[in-house]
Amino acid sequence: MTFDEKMAQECEVSVVMPCLNEEETIAECVRKALDSFREHGIKGEVVVSDNGSTDRSVEIATSLGARVVHQTKKGYGNAYHKGISEARGRYVVIGDSDNTYDFGEVHKFIEPLRQGADFVMGTRLKGKILPGAMPWLHQYIGNPFLSWFLNFLFHTGISDSHCGMRAFTKEAWGRMHCKTTGMEFASEMVINSSKAGLKTAEIPITYYPRKGESKLHSFRDGWRHMRFMLMYSPSHLFLIPGFAIMLPGILLMLLLLRGPVYLFGHGFDIHFIVLGGVMTLLGYQIIHLGIMGKAISAEKNILVDDKFIRFMNKNFTLEKGISIGLLIFFIGFLINVYILASWIGSGFGELRMVRPAILGLILIVMGIQTFFSAFLMSMIGMSKAD
């Protein structure tokens, strides 16, 4: 048995703290965690994942009995990836080393894991936020909105999705497949735990004011979380808006195809059929981007067990995509050939078939787009074609 294997057997809990110049607070964080181990009979270790500190943080943590690992790649997520990968415990508790979280409450996070939970989230919003611990913009707008938005997109049921103190089993960590390297790591973990079907529990906690300068950037970090959540959900970013634009466009074109429509004494004519055509093309393009986004996400193992991906893998081939594209193209082409033949047959007189001409051109463009998109989807790896 190797030394690491022996230590893993003896260690039940690893407390992992990312650290970047936290000499004012790292000592108290380490002490609280170690005291919690002693008070509650927990066999554990404290792992400090240093992300390039230039102060005495490493020296202080080591002197108190923490095991320090070094992550040279900058980033909140990178620090956690390194620390968690080095953790020897069966259970892992994570939290910032700025003393805003009480590591004396480690045992509260471990108990649900012992009882069968896979993932335990702290919740400041259901616990207590001490005066000065969180700016009012974060407490009453930022964090509640980001948690609502994450739940709207991914249905996680988590009340405080950006609480930094959380715990999980090492097995659950392997199922989360977290990849991000920055602040969005916090959102990714919650989303992936939900997608993996992990059994989740919440623990109300107290959030304390930090000492020293905060490393958070309200709007920049908030946008990074928003950006990540949107990119992680191609359906909401592309498909839903695409259909919301395309379907009214199609309806508008069909209503005006035979002639102007009068409503409340106002006539809707050629200008609105052009508008419908533009909306149809725009929505169709956005839908295609969504399909590509889902395909790329599936290739990168970001989307797991997605119904749309399963459907496409089962039914889509390059040949089917080409055939659909050519069919749409030739319908539009034949419409315009008919218009041209009618114009020639009338002795090149006045052309009165503008409406079907617009429809034909729209179909030609959609057909060409579908044709080339089929090749792109196959290149991404979504197709079963040889």
PDB file of C-alpha atoms in Angstrom, residues 10 54 57 127 138-139 141 143 166-167 179 183 192 207 231 242 255 283 285 294 303-304 311 317 339 370 378 385-386:
ATOM      1  CA  GLU A  10      -7.161   7.335   7.286  1.00  0.00           C
ATOM      2  CA  THR A  54       3.388  36.786  -2.587  1.00  0.00           C
ATOM      3  CA  SER A  57      -0.008  32.981   3.399  1.00  0.00           C
ATOM      4  CA  GLY A 127     -29.012  31.718   6.907  1.00  0.00           C
ATOM      5  CA  HIS A 138     -25.061  41.641  -4.063  1.00  0.00           C
ATOM      6  CA  GLN A 139     -27.382  40.715  -1.205  1.00  0.00           C
ATOM      7  CA  ILE A 141     -30.135  42.120  -6.333  1.00  0.00           C
ATOM      8  CA  ASN A 143     -27.091  36.986  -5.794  1.00  0.00           C
ATOM      9  CA  ARG A 166     -20.142  23.570  -0.137  1.00  0.00           C
ATOM     10  CA  ALA A 167     -19.268  19.880   0.205  1.00  0.00           C
ATOM     11  CA  LYS A 179     -13.877  22.337 -16.524  1.00  0.00           C
ATOM     12  CA  MET A 183     -15.257  32.535 -11.113  1.00  0.00           C
ATOM     13  CA  ASN A 192     -23.397  19.916 -13.398  1.00  0.00           C
ATOM     14  CA  TYR A 207     -21.707  34.886   6.220  1.00  0.00           C
ATOM     15  CA  MET A 231     -23.527  29.503 -23.165  1.00  0.00           C
ATOM     16  CA  GLY A 242     -34.974  31.590 -32.861  1.00  0.00           C
ATOM     17  CA  LEU A 255     -51.250  35.993 -44.021  1.00  0.00           C
ATOM     18  CA  GLY A 283     -34.963  33.108 -36.732  1.00  0.00           C
ATOM     19  CA  GLN A 285     -30.261  31.364 -38.723  1.00  0.00           C
ATOM     20  CA  LYS A 294     -25.722  21.833 -28.968  1.00  0.00           C
ATOM     21  CA  LEU A 303     -24.429  18.420 -22.632  1.00  0.00           C
ATOM     22  CA  VAL A 304     -25.053  14.992 -21.138  1.00  0.00           C
ATOM     23  CA  PHE A 311     -32.948  12.660 -31.345  1.00  0.00           C
ATOM     24  CA  THR A 317     -27.415  11.985 -41.364  1.00  0.00           C
ATOM     25  CA  ILE A 339     -42.845  33.762 -62.004  1.00  0.00           C
ATOM     26  CA  THR A 370     -29.626  24.034 -44.654  1.00  0.00           C
ATOM     27  CA  SER A 378     -21.234  16.343 -39.853  1.00  0.00           C
ATOM     28  CA  ALA A 385     -22.652   9.347 -41.931  1.00  0.00           C
ATOM     29  CA  ASP A 386     -19.405   7.720 -42.999  1.00  0.00           C
TER      30      ASP A 386
END
